[in-house]
C-alpha positions as a Python dict, from the first residue, in 0.01 Angstrom:
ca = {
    (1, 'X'): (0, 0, 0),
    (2, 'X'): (84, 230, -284),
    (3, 'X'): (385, 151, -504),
    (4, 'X'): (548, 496, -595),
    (5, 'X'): (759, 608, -876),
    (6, 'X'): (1147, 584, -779),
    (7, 'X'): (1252, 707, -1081),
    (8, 'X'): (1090, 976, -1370),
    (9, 'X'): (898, 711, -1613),
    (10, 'X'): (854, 884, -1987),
    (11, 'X'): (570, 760, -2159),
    (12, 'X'): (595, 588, -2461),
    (13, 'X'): (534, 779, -2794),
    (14, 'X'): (163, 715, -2874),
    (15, 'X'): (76, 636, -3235),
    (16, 'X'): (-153, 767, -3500),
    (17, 'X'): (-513, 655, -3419),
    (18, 'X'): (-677, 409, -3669),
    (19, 'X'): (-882, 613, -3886),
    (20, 'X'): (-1226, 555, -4029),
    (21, 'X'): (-1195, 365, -4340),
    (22, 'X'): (-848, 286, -4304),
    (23, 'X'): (-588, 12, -4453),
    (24, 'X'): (-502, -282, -4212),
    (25, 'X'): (-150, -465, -4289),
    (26, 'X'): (-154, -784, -4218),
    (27, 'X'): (198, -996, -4139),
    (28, 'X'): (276, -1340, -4038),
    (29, 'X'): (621, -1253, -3832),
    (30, 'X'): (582, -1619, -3671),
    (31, 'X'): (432, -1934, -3750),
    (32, 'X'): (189, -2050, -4058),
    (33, 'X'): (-171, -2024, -4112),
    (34, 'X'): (-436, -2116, -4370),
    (35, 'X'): (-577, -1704, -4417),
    (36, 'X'): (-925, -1768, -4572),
    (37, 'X'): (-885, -1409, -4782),
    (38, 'X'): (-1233, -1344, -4899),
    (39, 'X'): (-1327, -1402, -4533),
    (40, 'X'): (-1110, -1172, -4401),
    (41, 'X'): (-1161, -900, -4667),
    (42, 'X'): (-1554, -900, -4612),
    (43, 'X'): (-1485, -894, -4233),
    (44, 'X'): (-1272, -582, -4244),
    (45, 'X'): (-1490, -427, -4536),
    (46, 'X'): (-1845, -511, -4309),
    (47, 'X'): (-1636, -258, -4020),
    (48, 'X'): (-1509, -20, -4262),
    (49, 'X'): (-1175, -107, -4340),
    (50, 'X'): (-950, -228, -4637),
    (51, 'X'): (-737, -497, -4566),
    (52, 'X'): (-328, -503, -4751),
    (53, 'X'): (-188, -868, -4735),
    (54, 'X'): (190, -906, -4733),
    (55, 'X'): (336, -1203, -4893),
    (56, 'X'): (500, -1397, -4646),
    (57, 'X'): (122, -1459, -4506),
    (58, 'X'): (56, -1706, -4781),
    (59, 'X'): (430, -1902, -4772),
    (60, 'X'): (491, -2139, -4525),
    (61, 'X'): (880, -2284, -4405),
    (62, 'X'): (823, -2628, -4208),
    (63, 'X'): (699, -2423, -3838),
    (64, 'X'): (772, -2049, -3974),
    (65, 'X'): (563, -1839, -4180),
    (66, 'X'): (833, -1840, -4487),
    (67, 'X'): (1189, -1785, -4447),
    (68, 'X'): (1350, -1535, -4195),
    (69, 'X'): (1383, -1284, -4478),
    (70, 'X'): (1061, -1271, -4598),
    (71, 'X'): (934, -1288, -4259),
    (72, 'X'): (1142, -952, -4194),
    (73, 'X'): (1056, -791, -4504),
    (74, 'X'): (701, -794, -4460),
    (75, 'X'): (709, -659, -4121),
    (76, 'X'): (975, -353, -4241),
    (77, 'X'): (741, -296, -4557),
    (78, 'X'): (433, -313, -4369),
    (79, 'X'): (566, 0, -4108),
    (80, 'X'): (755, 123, -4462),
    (81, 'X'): (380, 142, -4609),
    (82, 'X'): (260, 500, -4581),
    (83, 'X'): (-108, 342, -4685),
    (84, 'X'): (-110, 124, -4435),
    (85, 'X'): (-269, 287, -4081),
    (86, 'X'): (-227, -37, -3827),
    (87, 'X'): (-50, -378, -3851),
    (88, 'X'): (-219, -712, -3757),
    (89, 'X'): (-45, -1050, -3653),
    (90, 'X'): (-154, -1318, -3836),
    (91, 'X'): (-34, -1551, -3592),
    (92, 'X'): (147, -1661, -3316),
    (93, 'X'): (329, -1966, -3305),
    (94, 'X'): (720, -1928, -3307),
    (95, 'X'): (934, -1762, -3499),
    (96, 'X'): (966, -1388, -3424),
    (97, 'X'): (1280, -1414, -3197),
    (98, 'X'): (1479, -1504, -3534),
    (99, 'X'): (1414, -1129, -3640),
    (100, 'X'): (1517, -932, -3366),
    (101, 'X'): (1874, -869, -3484),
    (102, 'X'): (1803, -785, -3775),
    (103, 'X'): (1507, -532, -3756),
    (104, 'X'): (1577, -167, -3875),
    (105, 'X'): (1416, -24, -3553),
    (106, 'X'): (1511, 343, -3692),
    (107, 'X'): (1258, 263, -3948),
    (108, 'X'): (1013, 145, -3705),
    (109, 'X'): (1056, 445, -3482),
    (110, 'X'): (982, 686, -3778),
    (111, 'X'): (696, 516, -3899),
    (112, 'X'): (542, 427, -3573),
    (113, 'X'): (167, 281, -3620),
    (114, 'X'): (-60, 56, -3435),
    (115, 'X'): (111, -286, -3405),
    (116, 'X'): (-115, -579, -3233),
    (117, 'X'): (-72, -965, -3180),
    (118, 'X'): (-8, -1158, -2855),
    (119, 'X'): (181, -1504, -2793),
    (120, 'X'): (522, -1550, -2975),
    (121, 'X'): (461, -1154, -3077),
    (122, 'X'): (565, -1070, -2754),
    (123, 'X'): (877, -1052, -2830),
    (124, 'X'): (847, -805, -3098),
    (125, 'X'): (669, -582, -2809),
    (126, 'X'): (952, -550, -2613),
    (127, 'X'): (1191, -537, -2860),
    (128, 'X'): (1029, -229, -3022),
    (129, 'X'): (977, -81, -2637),
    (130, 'X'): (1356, -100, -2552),
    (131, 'X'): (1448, 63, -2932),
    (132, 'X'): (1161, 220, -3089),
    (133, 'X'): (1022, 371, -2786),
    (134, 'X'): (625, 362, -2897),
    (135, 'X'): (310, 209, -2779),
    (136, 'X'): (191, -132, -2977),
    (137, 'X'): (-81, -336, -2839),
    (138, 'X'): (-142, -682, -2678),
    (139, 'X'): (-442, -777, -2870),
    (140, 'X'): (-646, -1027, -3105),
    (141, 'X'): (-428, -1232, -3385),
    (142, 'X'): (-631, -1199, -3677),
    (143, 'X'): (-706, -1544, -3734),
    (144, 'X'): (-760, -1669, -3422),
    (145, 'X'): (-916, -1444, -3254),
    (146, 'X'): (-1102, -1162, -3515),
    (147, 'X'): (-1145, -1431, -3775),
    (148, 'X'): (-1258, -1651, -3487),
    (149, 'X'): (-1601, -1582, -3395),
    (150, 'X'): (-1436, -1473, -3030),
    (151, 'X'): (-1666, -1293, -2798),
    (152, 'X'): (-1775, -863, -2835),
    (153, 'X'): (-1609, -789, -2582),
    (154, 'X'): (-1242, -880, -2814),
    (155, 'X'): (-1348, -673, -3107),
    (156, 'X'): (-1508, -362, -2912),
    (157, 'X'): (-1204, -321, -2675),
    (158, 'X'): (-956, -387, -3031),
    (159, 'X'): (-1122, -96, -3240),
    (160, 'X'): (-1192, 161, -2893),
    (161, 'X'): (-827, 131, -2775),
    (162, 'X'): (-702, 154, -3139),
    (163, 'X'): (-959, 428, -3255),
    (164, 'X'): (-845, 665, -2965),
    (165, 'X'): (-1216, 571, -2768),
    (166, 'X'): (-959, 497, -2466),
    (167, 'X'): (-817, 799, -2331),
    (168, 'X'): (-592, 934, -2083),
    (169, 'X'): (-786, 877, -1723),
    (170, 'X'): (-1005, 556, -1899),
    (171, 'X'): (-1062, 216, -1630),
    (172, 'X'): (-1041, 7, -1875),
    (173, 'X'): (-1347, -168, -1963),
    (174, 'X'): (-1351, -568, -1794),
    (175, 'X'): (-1632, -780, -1866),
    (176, 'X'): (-1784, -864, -1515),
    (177, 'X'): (-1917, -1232, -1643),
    (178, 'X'): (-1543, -1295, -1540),
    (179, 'X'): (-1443, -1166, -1230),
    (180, 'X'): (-1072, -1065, -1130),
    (181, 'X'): (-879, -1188, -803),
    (182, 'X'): (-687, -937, -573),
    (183, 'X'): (-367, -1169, -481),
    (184, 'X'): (-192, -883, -309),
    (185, 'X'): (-429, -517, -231),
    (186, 'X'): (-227, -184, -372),
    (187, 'X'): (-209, 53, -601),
    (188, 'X'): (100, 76, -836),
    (189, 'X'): (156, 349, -1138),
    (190, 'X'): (454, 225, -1412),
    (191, 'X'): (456, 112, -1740),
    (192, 'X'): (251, -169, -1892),
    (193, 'X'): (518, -425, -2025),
    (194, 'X'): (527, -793, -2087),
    (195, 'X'): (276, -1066, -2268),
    (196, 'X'): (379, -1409, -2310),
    (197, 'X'): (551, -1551, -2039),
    (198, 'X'): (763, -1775, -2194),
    (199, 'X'): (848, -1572, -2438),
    (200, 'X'): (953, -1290, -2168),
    (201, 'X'): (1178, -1569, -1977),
    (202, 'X'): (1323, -1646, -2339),
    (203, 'X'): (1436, -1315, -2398),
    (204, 'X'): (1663, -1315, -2066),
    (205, 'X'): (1994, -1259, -2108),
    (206, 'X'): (1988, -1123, -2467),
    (207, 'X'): (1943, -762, -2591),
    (208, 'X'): (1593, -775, -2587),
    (209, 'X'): (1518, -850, -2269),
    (210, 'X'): (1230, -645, -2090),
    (211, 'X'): (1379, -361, -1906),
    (212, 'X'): (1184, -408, -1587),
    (213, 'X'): (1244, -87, -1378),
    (214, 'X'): (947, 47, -1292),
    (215, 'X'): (681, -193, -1480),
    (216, 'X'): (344, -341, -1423),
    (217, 'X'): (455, -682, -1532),
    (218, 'X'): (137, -827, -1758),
    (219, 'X'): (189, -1183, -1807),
    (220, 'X'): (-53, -1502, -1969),
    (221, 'X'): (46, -1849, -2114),
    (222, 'X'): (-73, -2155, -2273),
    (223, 'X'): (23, -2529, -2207),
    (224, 'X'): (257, -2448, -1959),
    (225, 'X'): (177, -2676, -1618),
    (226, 'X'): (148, -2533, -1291),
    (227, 'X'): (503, -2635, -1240),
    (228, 'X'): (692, -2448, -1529),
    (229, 'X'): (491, -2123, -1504),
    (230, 'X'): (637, -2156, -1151),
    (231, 'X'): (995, -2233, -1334),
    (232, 'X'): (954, -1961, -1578),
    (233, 'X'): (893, -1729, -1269),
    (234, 'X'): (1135, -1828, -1070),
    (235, 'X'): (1438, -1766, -1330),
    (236, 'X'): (1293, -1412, -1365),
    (237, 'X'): (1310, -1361, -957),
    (238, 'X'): (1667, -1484, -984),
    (239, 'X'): (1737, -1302, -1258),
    (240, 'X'): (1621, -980, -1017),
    (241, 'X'): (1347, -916, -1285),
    (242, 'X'): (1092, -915, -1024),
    (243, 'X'): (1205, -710, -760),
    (244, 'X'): (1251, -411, -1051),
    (245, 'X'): (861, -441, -1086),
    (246, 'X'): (616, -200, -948),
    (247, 'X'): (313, -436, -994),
    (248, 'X'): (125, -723, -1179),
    (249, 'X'): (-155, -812, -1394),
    (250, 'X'): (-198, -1192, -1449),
    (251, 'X'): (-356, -1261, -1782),
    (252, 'X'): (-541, -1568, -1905),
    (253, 'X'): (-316, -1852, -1783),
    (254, 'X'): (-452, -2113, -2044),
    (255, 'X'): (-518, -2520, -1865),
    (256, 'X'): (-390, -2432, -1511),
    (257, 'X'): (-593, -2475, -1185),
    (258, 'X'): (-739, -2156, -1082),
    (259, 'X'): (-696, -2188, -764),
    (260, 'X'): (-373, -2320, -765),
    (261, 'X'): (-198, -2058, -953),
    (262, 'X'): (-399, -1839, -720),
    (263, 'X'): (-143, -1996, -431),
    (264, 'X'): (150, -2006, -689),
    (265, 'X'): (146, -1582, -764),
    (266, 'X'): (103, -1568, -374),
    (267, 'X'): (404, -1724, -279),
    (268, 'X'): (617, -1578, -577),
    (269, 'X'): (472, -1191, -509),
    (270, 'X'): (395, -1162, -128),
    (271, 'X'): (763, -1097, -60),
    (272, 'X'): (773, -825, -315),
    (273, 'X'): (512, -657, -112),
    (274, 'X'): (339, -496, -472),
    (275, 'X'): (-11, -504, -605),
    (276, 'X'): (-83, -825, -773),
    (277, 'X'): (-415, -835, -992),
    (278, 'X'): (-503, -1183, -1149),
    (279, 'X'): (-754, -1281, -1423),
    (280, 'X'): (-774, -1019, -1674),
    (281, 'X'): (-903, -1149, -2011),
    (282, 'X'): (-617, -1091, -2236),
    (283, 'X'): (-392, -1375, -2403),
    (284, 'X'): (-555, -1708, -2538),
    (285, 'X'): (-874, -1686, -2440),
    (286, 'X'): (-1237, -1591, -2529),
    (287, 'X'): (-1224, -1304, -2493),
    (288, 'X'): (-894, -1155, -2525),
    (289, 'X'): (-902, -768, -2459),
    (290, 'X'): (-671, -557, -2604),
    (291, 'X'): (-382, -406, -2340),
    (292, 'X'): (-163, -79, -2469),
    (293, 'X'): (226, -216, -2389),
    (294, 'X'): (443, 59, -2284),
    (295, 'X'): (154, 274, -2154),
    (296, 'X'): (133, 467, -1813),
    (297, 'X'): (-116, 280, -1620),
    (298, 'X'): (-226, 281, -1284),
    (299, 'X'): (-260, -62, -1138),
    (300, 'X'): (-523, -74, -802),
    (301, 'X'): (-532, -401, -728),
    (302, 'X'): (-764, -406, -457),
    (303, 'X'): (-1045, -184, -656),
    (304, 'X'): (-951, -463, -914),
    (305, 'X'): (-891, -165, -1146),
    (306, 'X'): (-639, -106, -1444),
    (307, 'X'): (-635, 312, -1554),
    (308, 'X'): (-453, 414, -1842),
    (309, 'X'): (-242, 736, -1746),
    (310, 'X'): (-175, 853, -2091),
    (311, 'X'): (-316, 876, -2445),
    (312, 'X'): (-206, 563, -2657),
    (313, 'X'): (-326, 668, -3002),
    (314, 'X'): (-362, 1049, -3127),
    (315, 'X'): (-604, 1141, -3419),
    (316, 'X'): (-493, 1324, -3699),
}
């Protein structure tokens, strides 16, 4: 079965490729960490790159990383920044929700750069894909995950996709020690949207919801039971969420049963009658591979292949 277009998609805007020897912002939109700076300089500086640390990384406001303002600021001076070529989460936690009404996406939009973090980041991805209208990236927090002694495969597919390695007509690379799970066979093209799960089901109802029409829904979790990842999808199928979707791509769906969830995605996504692809390495896990939200893919969920259908970065 091949999910077709129903409607003229228009790619995202792709963003300015990370150049060689570049500056890396990094923000803390969400919750508090300990940043271990002369670690992190020396691992940027050992890959070629210069590292600019906004403020609110070091403050820290009971479960946020510093107040809402500073919080904000960083993130509008680190797009602001002409110096700085790419912006890196330092986090996830909570916290980024608090921002969304008050983010200058005009500023955003003419600025546009590579913007990556996953988890409570999420909703900063589809916030800027519903009003900035440009590709950011699903992808390693710094701590965690670069700073983390995570697996090649998280780095390699972090600096191809963001160095403009990935192009237009690219299967994107999978690590076969992990194999992927055809729930339902097809092929679907759309537009790569989503991340967090609960964070997509939190956005409901507000302005920042994900506009679902024509997606490939990617979705991954942590400590969420087998139980509310089936709540969390069953308020976006009555919501009508799902039946906008053209297909999905199941992340890393952190502490649930395999095979379970395996049965779960079957029961939600048989009736929908689209390509369902399950296991991809992307989200909290080891490793997480970096996914281009608001990119023309092709979904083939029976060749267990994801193809991106457009450029993501361009190079200077």
């Amino acid at each position: 079965m091949t999910v077709r277009p129903t409607h003229t998609l228009f790619p995202h805007t792709p963003v300015p490729a990370l150049p060689r020897e570049g500056m890396i912002g990094v923000i803390a939109p969400a919750g508090p960490a300990a940043l271990d700076t002369d670690k992190a300089i020396a691992w940027m500086r050992a890959r070629g790159y210069a590292l600019r640390i906004f403020p609110g990384v070091y403050e820290q406001d009971g479960y946020l990383a510093g107040s809402d303002d500073v919080r904000l600021n960083d993130l509008h001076a680190a797009f602001a920044d002409c110096e700085v070529d790419a912006i890196i989460c330092l986090r996830g936690g909570y916290g980024t929700p608090r921002l969304l009404d008050r983010i200058d996406f005009e500023l955003l939009q003419n600025n546009a750069k590579p913007f990556i973090g996953y988890s409570d980041i999420t909703a900063l991805h589809l916030a800027i894909s519903r009003y900035a209208g440009f590709v950011t990236f699903h992808g390693p927090l710094l701590n965690a995950d670069l700073l983390g002694d995570k697996q090649k495969p998280t780095e390699a597919s972090f600096f191809n996709m963001l160095r403009g390695q990935v192009k237009a007509g690219s299967v994107l690379t999978h690590p076969v020690a992990y194999p992927l799970t055809t729930i339902e066979p097809g092929i679907a093209h759309g537009r790569l949207l989503g991340g967090n799960l609960a964070m997509i089901a939190a956005t409901m109802g507000t302005p920042y919801e994900m506009d679902a029409e024509g997606v490939i829904l990617f979705i991954e979790d942590i400590n969420e039971p087998l139980y509310r990842i089936d709540r969390l999808l069953t308020q976006l199928r009555l919501a009508g969420t799902l039946g906008k979707l053209r297909g999905v791509l199941v992340g890393d769906v952190a502490g649930v049963d395999t095979v379970a969830l395996g049965r779960l995605l079957k029961q939600t996504f048989e009736p929908l009658r689209i390509p369902v692809l399950s296991g991809w390495r992307s989200g909290h896990c080891d490793p997480n591979l970096t996914l281009p939200m608001g990119a023309l893919v092709r979904l083939d969920a029976g060749s267990k292949e994801l193809v991106l259908e457009q450029d993501v970065v361009v190079k200077a």
